[in-house]
Amino acid sequence: MNTFESWLLLIIIMIPLIGAAVFIFMPKDREEMIQWSATILGLITMVLSIYCFAAYNHNDGGFQFANSWIWLDLPSNPIIGQQAIQLNLGIDGISAPMIMLTGIVMFTGVLASRSISDRPKEFFVLFFLLISGVFGVFASLDLFFLFFFYELSVLPMYLLIGIWGSSTDFKTFIRTKEYGAMKLMLYLVAGSVLIWISILAIFAESGLGTFLIPALSEIDFNTTFQLIIFPLVALGFGILAGLWPFHTWSPDGHVAAPTAVSMVHAGVLMKLGAYGIIRVGMFLLPEGAEQWAPVLLGLGTVNVIYGALSALGQRDLKYVIGYSSVSHMGYVLMGIATLNVIGLSGAVLQMFSHGIMTALFFVVVGVIYERTHTRDIGVLEGIAKKMGWVAVLFVIAGLTSLGLPGLSGFVAELLVFIGLFQTYPILGMLGIIGAGITAIYILRLVAKVFFGKLNEDIWNNMVDSKFSKQADSNYWERVSSVVLAITILVVGLFPFPFIKVIDTGVTEILAAMAGSL
Amino acid sequence: MESNNTLGLHAAWIIPSISAVAFLIIVVSMRIAGYFYSDRTKLALLAPIVSITAILAGFILFWLVLLDVLNFGGGSISMNWLVVGLTEIRWGIFVDKVSVAMLGLVTFISLLVQVYSIGYMKGDKHFEWYFAIHALFAAAMLTLILADNLLFLYFAWELVGLGSYLLIGFWWEKRSAAEAAKKAFITTRIGDVCLLIGIILLFKATGTFNISTIFHIAESGGISDAILNSSILLIFIGAMGKSAQFPFHVWLPDAMEGPTPVSALIHAATMVAAGVYLVARMMPIFELAPEIMLIVMIIGLITFIFAGSMALVMSDIKRVLAYSTISHLGLMMLCLGTGGVAAAIFHLIVHGIAKALLFLGAGSVMHSIDNETNIWKMGGLRHRMPITAITFFIGAASLAGLPPLAGFFSKDELLLSILHDGQYVVLAITLLGVFLSALYMARVAIVPFLGSTPKHLEQSHESSSIMWVPLVILAILSAGIGFLILPLSSTYPGWAEFIDPSHHFELEPWLMILSIILALAALIFGWSVYLRKSVSAKQIIEFAPSFYKTILNKYYIDDLYQWIIDKCVLAFGNLVALFDRVVINDKAVDGSAISVYMSALKTRVLQTGYLFTYGAAMMLGACGLAILWWILLD
Amino acid sequence: MTSLIIFYLASCVVLGGGLAVVLSRNIVYAAFGLIASLSGVAGIFILSFAPFLALVQILIYGGAIVIVIIFALMLTKLEDFRTLSDHKHWPIALVTSLITLGIIISTAFYRPANLTSRSGLDLSKLADELFSKWAVPFEMASLVLLIALMGGVIMVRKIDSRDDK
Amino acid sequence: MIELTHFQVLSGLLFAIGLYGVLARRNAILVLMSIELMLNAVNINLIGYSIFMNASESHRALGHVLIIFVITIAAAELALAIAIILRLYRNKSSINTDDINIMRW
């Protein structure tokens, strides 16, 4: 491994961080400059993250691009000797696609935020901080830093939603952005408390005096300990993954957040939860995972069906997508809980696929909202006439969501289903039925909002005067959404390269599980 | 199954690929051209040229495949698509006599329909897009036919559904078209969900998606009865959805909101036949489950009669044809239920050609009379558009079962197959259905084309040649293809034996004569009711007015579904959403926040703001800590 | 023995002054009580061989702090609180302070150190320590004083009415 | 002979008196004075330990150093406290702690 590769992950984490620091010192009124530098940094990061995935050698497996820097020497302990908290970076087959996902969503998110005119400088500072944290979580092999980056990615959300967000105001149903931000924050902090408790418990129980994940995974924790700690881990990370019944922050948060933040939030941040369950829960506490898997599976099934049905009853475009995220994350949880190669690979691929798909959804809905200042399904009708690109891309995202073959959602869900049928055929059937319900709400939405006759009067009243000539997405938004759509197509048609890498990581985790059982 | 000669097989996988590439080319070039030329009409012909070239190439390659199948008996090739753990999921194609027959049908009809569409869709806003979806649909449908494993088949199956969705909703600015597209997708989706479950169940039992391997395992008893029966039933439900069998038939009549050539291609000849094709394809495994075969037969029978009765009362020409399609698909299913694969496929082909002809004819009529679809507002069009009229008559007569047209032979084969299965009651009911189908065909042919011409149709005229040439080709085929059933030469032992060597060509004269009599009787009856009016239709209606009303309202099934969707599914969705909002969110989540707030209201009284309180509390606390420390220390 | 008597005398002054501070009804008496008490503490310092500290005590407390307090009394109209009333919860205050007293005294007697040999500290030694080992904190303390001074000035300077509200 | 205990008891008594003053008096200036008493109580304790400890000179110097710091901080604290009181008096026309409860819920 050459020097560049061993520094690659650090570079990927640091680019947004340094970018954020640089933005702070940029003059406020030079918006163009800030937007351009954000775009360029985003592009570089995306390219690097894709390189990172492509260069991952799936034959060797294991943690690659690994490198470590000692951050803090813990007080020396006579029994275990001198140990340190290290910034230990490395990716395996599960985190590699997640890194790529983050890179893609970051770049497209920056493109989609170019239209932000309210304090763009501060927006990009916080946004880059958030992204840096997300990269950090996926790349960290040290529980301490995993938690550190996790918090780093959670905290900026509050400001991003609270300041740049948008409120829902139907006469009968009001959710302010402050409410959404606060709720999201409280939930995620509650989750992180559980995570921190369990991380410290694992640290103490191991007796190694280290937070290193590979070292900790060698240890067989005793069964009682695993049985007690796994639910804490699963719940703590599960909150972030939208685990029922702790999911309500997610639709409210998605709806309140500005476009780019919704994208990162639904696209990547929720994946942190699922990733944490795999990395910390399953990898370190295999027996606990084994014992609690049925519960996780049951909750995942509830997520799928419940999320889909809830989405059916929503009026706000973003709420529909918010609940569809809850539903789709259910597939991830189900896939994780199958504890077999196919299901788990499906879960990881679903994380990737759903990330891209939701990001696409939110770009498109963001465009609609910016142009019309409404997301009310009851009001919007036939807007495909004015917004051709938006309609096409929304339909692509919708079809992905309902699992149309040829798009990424199908492959992922199929693998989850096959995995489920190995162990729990009935739940597998419920999962497939959930996909059927998804078809209902997506197609209803598409038929109502995009198709049908456009009422010109309503439209002229609704549309922002800035956009009355050209209501369709601008070039940046088009590039952003087309990048996402192409990713969906590529993964849907040629999933093999992705699955190969994911499979490596999944196999190792399951081997570790089998070894310790 | 590996074939030595793979030339034909390679040709086979190229066929759908060309169309897929054509789809991409059209979509991309549309966008790029849009940036350079503001005047789209100059480029409009680009799209049909690309897509028609693609499908023409497919049609030419079809002959190569056919030759290969005739000489070497087909085979399969496949490649890896996915490897997960130890499980391989492959993409592959499989060519045999049935699939090659379907291949010919689909490429041929697609070709004609696309040519026809150039004339029909001229001047439409989204002209290029229309041909793009056509190419996409053709690619998907051809893939479906060729797929050698169930997953790949499902893959194509869904894409076919997508093509249908896009084409039905092609005029999406019409609310009804948008709704119809949605309805079609969702209804078939219900079937698809079952199909996927069935496929995965089979995968679980056998560890493979490959159809022939599944057959081997199933035949050697490697699958338990429960799994086998349930998965076959689920697969059949999938087929029912696509083939619009009762009770999933509701989407097909609504799908007529799409452009008429689309109805001809997708909703008559190809996509709806996919269900029948699937069942035929899976026949070896269906035969292992006689109970399911019985269900297939009964569903087919119900659909046949039931849709036929509705076809008899509809006044929209396309809807009549749609119900007739459903009815004929039911007939094919019925036949498959008795094990008659060859007969069903033969009827599929004959019906596909004839129905495409009828739809294109109907389209031609609509095109010339300003998109009027109500048959009662037409009449005497025979004089205005003779070619359309004659070809339409040929198609109708073929489907009505008049000798020596193709429909006569195929229907005869079907009846024979039912007879051989020993289902006499079914046979009797089927004969009633044959009468019905001849009657509605007479109605839909006689009312618009014969009789006197109403005033407002004086201006109507024959369509352009690009539209009537396909009609003529189809009419010729529709008339002549029936003879394929006969053992024409020493090497060709007749259709049935060609498809399935265990069958032999035979005739049952009394059945043949009976069906001819029934068809003729229906035609005469129709002629006297609708043309000579010697028998009043009104009197017949008054015979059982409520029954008539029920049929006219499609047996209230659409209303029932609407009710279920509105009152059950949506209401349930709303209920869950409300539950989420009220119970989970407001009570549990905000409730916990509120309870914290309320307890804070109680405890905040401690914050008196007086120095005294804080000082005393602090000091007492320090004392308490001191005492604690003391106690702990000793 | 003499030192013990002096100690008791000084203690009486300290405690008496303290009691005068907390019990007197007149705030000026209280201020004088404070002076007495602080002087008593200075006496204790002398007894402990720390004349420098005693000097500091007199200078800073007696000379500066109490003067500042008396200035404060003058700046706030003295007539407003010529007679002072106690808090109505004074019994609780009494109990609290008695408990504290009990704990402090019981710690003193719980494990008596029995140290009787006294030894003072040379002033030069103190200076050595203060300006070598404790130089940085010492400078910090001067900074604190400076900042407190500035804070005091800012706090009491006349501000235009806009900020007053 | 004077013992360490003497210092401790004296310091404790003065501390208790000061504490009583802080808690029981209502006049802010008196409260300040009582705080001074408490600080002095601490000083007595410190000097007591400093002279009775069997330790090196540099260790015993610590007590003296701390006393100097305490006095310094007391002066600083008082300067600020008086300023605050004056300010309060100007705004509220009262330095009665009972009247100053803006920190109340």
PDB file of C-alpha atoms in Angstrom, chain B residues 239-326:
ATOM      1  CA  ALA B 239     -49.941 -14.454 -14.129  1.00  0.00           C
ATOM      2  CA  MET B 240     -53.549 -13.540 -13.376  1.00  0.00           C
ATOM      3  CA  GLY B 241     -52.530  -9.977 -12.635  1.00  0.00           C
ATOM      4  CA  LYS B 242     -50.632  -9.535 -15.856  1.00  0.00           C
ATOM      5  CA  SER B 243     -53.163 -11.382 -17.963  1.00  0.00           C
ATOM      6  CA  ALA B 244     -56.049  -9.486 -16.423  1.00  0.00           C
ATOM      7  CA  GLN B 245     -57.839 -12.575 -15.212  1.00  0.00           C
ATOM      8  CA  PHE B 246     -60.803 -12.269 -12.908  1.00  0.00           C
ATOM      9  CA  PRO B 247     -60.617 -10.646 -10.338  1.00  0.00           C
ATOM     10  CA  PHE B 248     -57.650  -8.618 -11.573  1.00  0.00           C
ATOM     11  CA  HIS B 249     -59.280  -7.758 -14.873  1.00  0.00           C
ATOM     12  CA  VAL B 250     -60.281  -4.227 -13.909  1.00  0.00           C
ATOM     13  CA  TRP B 251     -57.184  -2.501 -15.136  1.00  0.00           C
ATOM     14  CA  LEU B 252     -57.278  -3.624 -18.739  1.00  0.00           C
ATOM     15  CA  PRO B 253     -60.420  -1.781 -19.914  1.00  0.00           C
ATOM     16  CA  ASP B 254     -59.164   1.384 -18.231  1.00  0.00           C
ATOM     17  CA  ALA B 255     -55.827   0.933 -19.920  1.00  0.00           C
ATOM     18  CA  MET B 256     -57.564   1.919 -23.132  1.00  0.00           C
ATOM     19  CA  GLU B 257     -56.833   5.492 -22.102  1.00  0.00           C
ATOM     20  CA  GLY B 258     -53.480   5.017 -23.771  1.00  0.00           C
ATOM     21  CA  PRO B 259     -52.951   5.615 -27.480  1.00  0.00           C
ATOM     22  CA  THR B 260     -54.688   2.962 -29.539  1.00  0.00           C
ATOM     23  CA  PRO B 261     -51.569   1.368 -31.056  1.00  0.00           C
ATOM     24  CA  VAL B 262     -50.433   0.815 -27.502  1.00  0.00           C
ATOM     25  CA  SER B 263     -53.631  -1.032 -26.798  1.00  0.00           C
ATOM     26  CA  ALA B 264     -52.987  -3.112 -29.868  1.00  0.00           C
ATOM     27  CA  LEU B 265     -49.462  -3.994 -28.946  1.00  0.00           C
ATOM     28  CA  ILE B 266     -49.494  -4.234 -25.198  1.00  0.00           C
ATOM     29  CA  HIS B 267     -53.018  -4.753 -24.106  1.00  0.00           C
ATOM     30  CA  ALA B 268     -53.980  -7.218 -26.768  1.00  0.00           C
ATOM     31  CA  ALA B 269     -51.058  -9.026 -28.279  1.00  0.00           C
ATOM     32  CA  THR B 270     -48.071  -9.038 -26.009  1.00  0.00           C
ATOM     33  CA  MET B 271     -48.000  -7.944 -22.408  1.00  0.00           C
ATOM     34  CA  VAL B 272     -51.302  -9.406 -21.349  1.00  0.00           C
ATOM     35  CA  ALA B 273     -50.235 -12.638 -22.986  1.00  0.00           C
ATOM     36  CA  ALA B 274     -47.263 -12.746 -20.632  1.00  0.00           C
ATOM     37  CA  GLY B 275     -49.341 -14.375 -17.927  1.00  0.00           C
ATOM     38  CA  VAL B 276     -50.486 -17.086 -20.276  1.00  0.00           C
ATOM     39  CA  TYR B 277     -46.946 -17.505 -21.478  1.00  0.00           C
ATOM     40  CA  LEU B 278     -45.684 -17.795 -17.931  1.00  0.00           C
ATOM     41  CA  VAL B 279     -48.163 -20.503 -17.067  1.00  0.00           C
ATOM     42  CA  ALA B 280     -47.379 -22.327 -20.304  1.00  0.00           C
ATOM     43  CA  ARG B 281     -43.710 -22.030 -19.571  1.00  0.00           C
ATOM     44  CA  MET B 282     -44.152 -23.373 -16.080  1.00  0.00           C
ATOM     45  CA  MET B 283     -46.520 -26.117 -17.223  1.00  0.00           C
ATOM     46  CA  PRO B 284     -44.286 -29.048 -16.197  1.00  0.00           C
ATOM     47  CA  ILE B 285     -44.393 -27.847 -12.636  1.00  0.00           C
ATOM     48  CA  PHE B 286     -48.071 -26.923 -12.772  1.00  0.00           C
ATOM     49  CA  GLU B 287     -48.841 -30.439 -13.815  1.00  0.00           C
ATOM     50  CA  LEU B 288     -47.400 -31.643 -10.547  1.00  0.00           C
ATOM     51  CA  ALA B 289     -50.166 -29.815  -8.751  1.00  0.00           C
ATOM     52  CA  PRO B 290     -53.551 -30.918 -10.112  1.00  0.00           C
ATOM     53  CA  GLU B 291     -55.444 -28.770  -7.620  1.00  0.00           C
ATOM     54  CA  ILE B 292     -53.790 -25.651  -8.954  1.00  0.00           C
ATOM     55  CA  MET B 293     -54.537 -26.759 -12.499  1.00  0.00           C
ATOM     56  CA  LEU B 294     -58.167 -26.946 -11.508  1.00  0.00           C
ATOM     57  CA  ILE B 295     -57.983 -23.423 -10.134  1.00  0.00           C
ATOM     58  CA  VAL B 296     -56.342 -22.226 -13.339  1.00  0.00           C
ATOM     59  CA  MET B 297     -59.128 -23.789 -15.316  1.00  0.00           C
ATOM     60  CA  ILE B 298     -61.889 -22.350 -13.177  1.00  0.00           C
ATOM     61  CA  ILE B 299     -60.401 -18.873 -13.152  1.00  0.00           C
ATOM     62  CA  GLY B 300     -60.022 -19.068 -16.912  1.00  0.00           C
ATOM     63  CA  LEU B 301     -63.589 -20.200 -17.331  1.00  0.00           C
ATOM     64  CA  ILE B 302     -65.003 -17.490 -15.101  1.00  0.00           C
ATOM     65  CA  THR B 303     -62.987 -14.852 -16.892  1.00  0.00           C
ATOM     66  CA  PHE B 304     -64.006 -16.155 -20.279  1.00  0.00           C
ATOM     67  CA  ILE B 305     -67.740 -15.986 -19.665  1.00  0.00           C
ATOM     68  CA  PHE B 306     -67.695 -13.017 -17.410  1.00  0.00           C
ATOM     69  CA  ALA B 307     -65.626 -10.722 -19.617  1.00  0.00           C
ATOM     70  CA  GLY B 308     -67.529 -11.928 -22.668  1.00  0.00           C
ATOM     71  CA  SER B 309     -70.789 -10.806 -21.118  1.00  0.00           C
ATOM     72  CA  MET B 310     -69.363  -7.373 -20.419  1.00  0.00           C
ATOM     73  CA  ALA B 311     -67.980  -7.077 -23.936  1.00  0.00           C
ATOM     74  CA  LEU B 312     -71.526  -7.535 -25.136  1.00  0.00           C
ATOM     75  CA  VAL B 313     -72.887  -4.394 -23.506  1.00  0.00           C
ATOM     76  CA  MET B 314     -70.071  -1.859 -23.692  1.00  0.00           C
ATOM     77  CA  SER B 315     -70.537   0.965 -26.111  1.00  0.00           C
ATOM     78  CA  ASP B 316     -66.932   2.120 -26.304  1.00  0.00           C
ATOM     79  CA  ILE B 317     -65.287   0.311 -29.188  1.00  0.00           C
ATOM     80  CA  LYS B 318     -61.959  -0.008 -27.417  1.00  0.00           C
ATOM     81  CA  ARG B 319     -63.566  -1.277 -24.267  1.00  0.00           C
ATOM     82  CA  VAL B 320     -65.450  -3.931 -26.186  1.00  0.00           C
ATOM     83  CA  LEU B 321     -62.169  -5.061 -27.621  1.00  0.00           C
ATOM     84  CA  ALA B 322     -60.543  -4.894 -24.180  1.00  0.00           C
ATOM     85  CA  TYR B 323     -63.189  -7.116 -22.614  1.00  0.00           C
ATOM     86  CA  SER B 324     -62.938  -9.425 -25.554  1.00  0.00           C
ATOM     87  CA  THR B 325     -59.201  -9.613 -24.897  1.00  0.00           C
ATOM     88  CA  ILE B 326     -59.803 -10.481 -21.281  1.00  0.00           C
TER      89      ILE B 326
END
